[in-house]
Short mmCIF file of C-alpha atoms in Angstrom, two decimals:
data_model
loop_
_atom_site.label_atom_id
_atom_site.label_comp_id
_atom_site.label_asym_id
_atom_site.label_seq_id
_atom_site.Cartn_x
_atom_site.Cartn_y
_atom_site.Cartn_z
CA UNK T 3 -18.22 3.28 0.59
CA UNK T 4 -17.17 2.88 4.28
CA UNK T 5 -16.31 -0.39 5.75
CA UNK T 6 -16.08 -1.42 9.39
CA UNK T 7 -13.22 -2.89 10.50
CA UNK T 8 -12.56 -6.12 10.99
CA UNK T 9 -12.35 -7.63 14.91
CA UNK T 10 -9.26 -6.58 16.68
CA UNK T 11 -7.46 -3.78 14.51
CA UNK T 12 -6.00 -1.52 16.11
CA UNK T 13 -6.37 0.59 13.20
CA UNK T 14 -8.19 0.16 9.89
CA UNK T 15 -8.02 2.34 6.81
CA UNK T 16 -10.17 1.32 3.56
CA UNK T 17 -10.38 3.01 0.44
CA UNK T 18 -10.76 2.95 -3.32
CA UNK T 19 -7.88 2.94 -6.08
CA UNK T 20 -9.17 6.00 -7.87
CA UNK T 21 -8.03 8.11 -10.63
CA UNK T 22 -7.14 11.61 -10.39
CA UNK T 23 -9.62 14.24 -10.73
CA UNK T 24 -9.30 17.89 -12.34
CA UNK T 25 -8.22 18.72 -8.77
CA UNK T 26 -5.50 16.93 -8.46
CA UNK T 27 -6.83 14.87 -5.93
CA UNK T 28 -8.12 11.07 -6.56
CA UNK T 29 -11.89 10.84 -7.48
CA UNK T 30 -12.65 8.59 -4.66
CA UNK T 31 -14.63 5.96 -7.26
CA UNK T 32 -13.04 3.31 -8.58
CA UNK T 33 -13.66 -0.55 -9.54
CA UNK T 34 -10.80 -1.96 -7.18
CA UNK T 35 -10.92 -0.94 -3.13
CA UNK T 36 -8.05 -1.56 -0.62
CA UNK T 37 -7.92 -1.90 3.29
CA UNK T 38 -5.06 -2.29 5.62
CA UNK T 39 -5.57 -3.71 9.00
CA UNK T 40 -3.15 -2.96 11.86
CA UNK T 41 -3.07 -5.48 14.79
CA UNK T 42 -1.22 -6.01 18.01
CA UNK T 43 -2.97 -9.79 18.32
CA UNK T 44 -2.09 -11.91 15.60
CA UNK T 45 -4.65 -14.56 16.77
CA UNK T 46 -6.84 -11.78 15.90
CA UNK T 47 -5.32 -11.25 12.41
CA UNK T 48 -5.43 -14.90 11.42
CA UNK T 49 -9.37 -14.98 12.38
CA UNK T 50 -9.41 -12.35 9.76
CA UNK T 51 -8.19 -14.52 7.11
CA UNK T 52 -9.69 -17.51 8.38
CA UNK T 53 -13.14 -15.99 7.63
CA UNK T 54 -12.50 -12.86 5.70
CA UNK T 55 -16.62 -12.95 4.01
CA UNK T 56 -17.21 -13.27 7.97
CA UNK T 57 -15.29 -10.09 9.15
CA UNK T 58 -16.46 -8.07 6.10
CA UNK T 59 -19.97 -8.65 5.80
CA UNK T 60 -20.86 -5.15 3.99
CA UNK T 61 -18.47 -5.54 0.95
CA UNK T 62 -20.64 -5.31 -2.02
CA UNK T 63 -20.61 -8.04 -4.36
CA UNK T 64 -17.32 -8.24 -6.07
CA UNK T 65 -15.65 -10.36 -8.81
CA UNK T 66 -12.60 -11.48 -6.53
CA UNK T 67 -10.82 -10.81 -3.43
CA UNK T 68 -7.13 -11.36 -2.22
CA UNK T 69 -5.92 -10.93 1.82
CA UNK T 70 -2.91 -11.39 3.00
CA UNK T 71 -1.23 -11.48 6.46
CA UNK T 72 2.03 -9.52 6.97
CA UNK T 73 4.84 -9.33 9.70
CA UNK T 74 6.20 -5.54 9.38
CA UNK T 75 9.94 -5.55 9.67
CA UNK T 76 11.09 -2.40 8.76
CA UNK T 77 9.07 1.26 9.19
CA UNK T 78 10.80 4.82 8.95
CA UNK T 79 9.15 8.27 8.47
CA UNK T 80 5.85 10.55 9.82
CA UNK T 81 2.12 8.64 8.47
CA UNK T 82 -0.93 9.62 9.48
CA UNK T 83 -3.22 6.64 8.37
CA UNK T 84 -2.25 4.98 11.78
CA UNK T 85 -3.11 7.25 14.12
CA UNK T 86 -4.40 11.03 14.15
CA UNK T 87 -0.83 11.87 15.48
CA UNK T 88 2.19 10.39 14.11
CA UNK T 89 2.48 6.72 15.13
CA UNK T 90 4.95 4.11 15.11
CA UNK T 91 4.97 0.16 13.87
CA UNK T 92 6.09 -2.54 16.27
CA UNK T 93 8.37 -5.07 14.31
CA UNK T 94 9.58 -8.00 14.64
CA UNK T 95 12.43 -8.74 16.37
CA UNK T 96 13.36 -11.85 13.79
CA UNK T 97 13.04 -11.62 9.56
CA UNK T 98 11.22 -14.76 8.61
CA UNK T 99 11.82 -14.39 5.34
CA UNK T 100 9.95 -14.46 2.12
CA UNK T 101 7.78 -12.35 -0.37
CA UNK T 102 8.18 -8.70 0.97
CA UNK T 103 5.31 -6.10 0.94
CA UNK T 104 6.27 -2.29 0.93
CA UNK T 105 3.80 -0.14 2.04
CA UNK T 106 4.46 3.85 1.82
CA UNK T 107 2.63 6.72 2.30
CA UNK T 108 2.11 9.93 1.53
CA UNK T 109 0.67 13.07 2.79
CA UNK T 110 -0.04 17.01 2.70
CA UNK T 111 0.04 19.80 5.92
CA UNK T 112 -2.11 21.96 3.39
CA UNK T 113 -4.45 20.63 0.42
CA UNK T 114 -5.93 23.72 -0.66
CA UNK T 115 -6.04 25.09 -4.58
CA UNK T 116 -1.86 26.40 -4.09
CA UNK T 117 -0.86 22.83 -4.08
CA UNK T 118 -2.78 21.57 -6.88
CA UNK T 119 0.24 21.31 -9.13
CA UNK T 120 2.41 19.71 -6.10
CA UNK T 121 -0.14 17.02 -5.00
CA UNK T 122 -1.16 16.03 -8.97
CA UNK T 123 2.64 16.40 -9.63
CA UNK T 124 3.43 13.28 -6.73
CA UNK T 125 0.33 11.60 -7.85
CA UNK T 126 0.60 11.28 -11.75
CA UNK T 127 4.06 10.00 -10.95
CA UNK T 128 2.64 7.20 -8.52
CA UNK T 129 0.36 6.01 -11.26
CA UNK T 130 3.16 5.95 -13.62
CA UNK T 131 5.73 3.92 -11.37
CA UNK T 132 2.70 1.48 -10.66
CA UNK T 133 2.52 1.07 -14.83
CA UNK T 134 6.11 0.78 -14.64
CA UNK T 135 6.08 -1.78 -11.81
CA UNK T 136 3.62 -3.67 -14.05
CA UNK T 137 6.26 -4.20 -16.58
CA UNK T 138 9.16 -5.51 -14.02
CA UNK T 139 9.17 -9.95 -13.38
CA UNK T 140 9.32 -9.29 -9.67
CA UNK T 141 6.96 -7.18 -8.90
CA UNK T 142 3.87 -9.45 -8.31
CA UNK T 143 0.84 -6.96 -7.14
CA UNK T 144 0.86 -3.64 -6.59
CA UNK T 145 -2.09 -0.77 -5.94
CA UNK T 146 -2.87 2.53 -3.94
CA UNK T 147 -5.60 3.99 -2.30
CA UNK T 148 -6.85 6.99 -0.25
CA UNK T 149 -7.33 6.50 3.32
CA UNK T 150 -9.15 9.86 3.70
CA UNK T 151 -6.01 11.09 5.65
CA UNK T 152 -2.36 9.68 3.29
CA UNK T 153 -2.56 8.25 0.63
CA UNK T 154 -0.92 4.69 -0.02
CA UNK T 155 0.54 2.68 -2.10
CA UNK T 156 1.11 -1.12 -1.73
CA UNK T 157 3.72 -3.52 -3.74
CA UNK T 158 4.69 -7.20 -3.26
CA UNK T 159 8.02 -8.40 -4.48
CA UNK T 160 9.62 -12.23 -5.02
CA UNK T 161 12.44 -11.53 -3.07
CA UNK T 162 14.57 -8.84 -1.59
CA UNK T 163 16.79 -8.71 -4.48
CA UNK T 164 13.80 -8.39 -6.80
CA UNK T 165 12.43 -4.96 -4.61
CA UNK T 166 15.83 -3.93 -4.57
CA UNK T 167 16.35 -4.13 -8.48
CA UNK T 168 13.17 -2.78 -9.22
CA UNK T 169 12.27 -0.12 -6.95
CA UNK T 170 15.55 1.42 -5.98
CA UNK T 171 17.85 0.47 -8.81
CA UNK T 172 17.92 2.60 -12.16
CA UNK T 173 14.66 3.35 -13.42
CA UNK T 174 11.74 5.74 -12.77
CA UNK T 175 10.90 5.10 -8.66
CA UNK T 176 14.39 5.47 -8.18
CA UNK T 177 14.41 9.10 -9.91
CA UNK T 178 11.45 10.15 -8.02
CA UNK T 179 12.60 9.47 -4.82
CA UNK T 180 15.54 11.71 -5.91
CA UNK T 181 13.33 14.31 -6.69
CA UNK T 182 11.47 14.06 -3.48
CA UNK T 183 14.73 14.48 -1.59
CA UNK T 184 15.17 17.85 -3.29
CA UNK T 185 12.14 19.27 -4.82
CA UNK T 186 9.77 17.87 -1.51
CA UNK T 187 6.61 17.04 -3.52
CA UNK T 188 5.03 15.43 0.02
CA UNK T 189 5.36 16.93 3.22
CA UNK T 190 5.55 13.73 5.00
CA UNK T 191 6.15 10.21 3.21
CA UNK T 192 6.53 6.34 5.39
CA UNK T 193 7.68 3.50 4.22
CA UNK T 194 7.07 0.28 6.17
CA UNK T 195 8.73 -3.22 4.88
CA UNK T 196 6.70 -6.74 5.79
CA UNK T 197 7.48 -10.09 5.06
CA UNK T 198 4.02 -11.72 4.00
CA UNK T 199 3.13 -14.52 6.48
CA UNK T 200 -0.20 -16.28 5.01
CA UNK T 201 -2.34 -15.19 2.39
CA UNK T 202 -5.99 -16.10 0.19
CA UNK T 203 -7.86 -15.29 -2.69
CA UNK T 204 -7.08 -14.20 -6.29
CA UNK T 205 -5.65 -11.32 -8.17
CA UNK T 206 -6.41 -11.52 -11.93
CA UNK T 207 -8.07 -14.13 -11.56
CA UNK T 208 -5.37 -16.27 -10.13
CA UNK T 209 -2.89 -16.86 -7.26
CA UNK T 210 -0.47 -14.06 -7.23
CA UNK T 211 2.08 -16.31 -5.80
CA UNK T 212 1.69 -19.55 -7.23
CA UNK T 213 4.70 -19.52 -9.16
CA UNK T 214 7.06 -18.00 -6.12
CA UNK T 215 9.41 -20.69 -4.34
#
């Protein structure tokens, strides 16, 4: 399924949260989709939530929906679902605050049969710190999805002493990112930290962050 992008991103990357194939690559079907919007306007990005059934007019019909707006604050490493090249995120000069998003990615120089093991290696171990996440009070949402270039993964966090206790304490993220330090299971891995500004919709069935202060 291909989706336009909304008015005014920069860049726009859209795709499903997929299992993984005998390929070791993700299947490209799946019952949730994801899309991340880039945008230097942020009059343009709040028109986007403002109207979201507006700027997305192809989405089939689907059960729910949840957007939110984010202020990047933090980005390090080499991603290629900005740009075809390399690109960099402008953040802001002041933290507001607030829930934090981390988005990372993910990506291969060479995705032919050799790196099977490698890429289904990084990728089984994605899926199982997303279960993991699952089971952790401050983690609130998290998902991935293949842009067609990286892959990504997204999580949203209470606070930054719940990301920091869950994602980089003890535990299994924490051990992986060792093992990508030494063992390189991606040739190239971002991670980009936002504060979340605005957002709508439902996830389960309810507000995600109706019980955050």
């Amino acid at each position: 399924m291909t989706v336009p992008p909304p008015q005014g991103a920069a860049w726009w990357h859209f795709g499903p949260d997929s299992p993984i194939g005998p390929d070791g690559l993700r299947t490209g079907r799946g019952r949730s989709w994801a899309g991340a919007g880039f945008f230097g306007d942020r009059a343009a990005a709040d028109r986007v939530l403002d109207h979201p059934w507006a700027q997305f007019p192809d989405l089939p019909t689907h059960r729910e929906a949840f957007h939110c707006l984010l202020r990047p604050i933090r980005f390090s490493g080499d991603c290629r679902w900005l740009s075809d090249a390399n690109a960099t995120l402008a953040v802001a000069e002041a933290d507001p605050g607030g829930p934090v998003v981390v988005l990372t990615s993910a990506g291969y120089d060479d995705a032919g049969p050799e790196q099977t093991a490698r890429m289904r290696d990084f990728r089984e171990n994605v899926d199982r710190v997303r279960a993991w996440y699952d089971e952790i009070d401050g983690n609130i949402v998290n998902g991935n999805f293949a842009t067609g270039t990286d892959g990504m993964t997204f999580s949203l966090w209470r606070s930054d002493d719940a990301l920091r206790a869950g994602a980089y304490g003890q535990g299994l993220h924490r051990r992986q990112l060792d093992r990508q330090k030494t063992e390189r299971l991606a040739d190239r891995t971002s991670y980009t930290r936002a504060r979340l500004l605005r957002h709508i919709g439902t996830w389960d069935g309810r507000d995600p962050l109706s019980e955050v202060a």
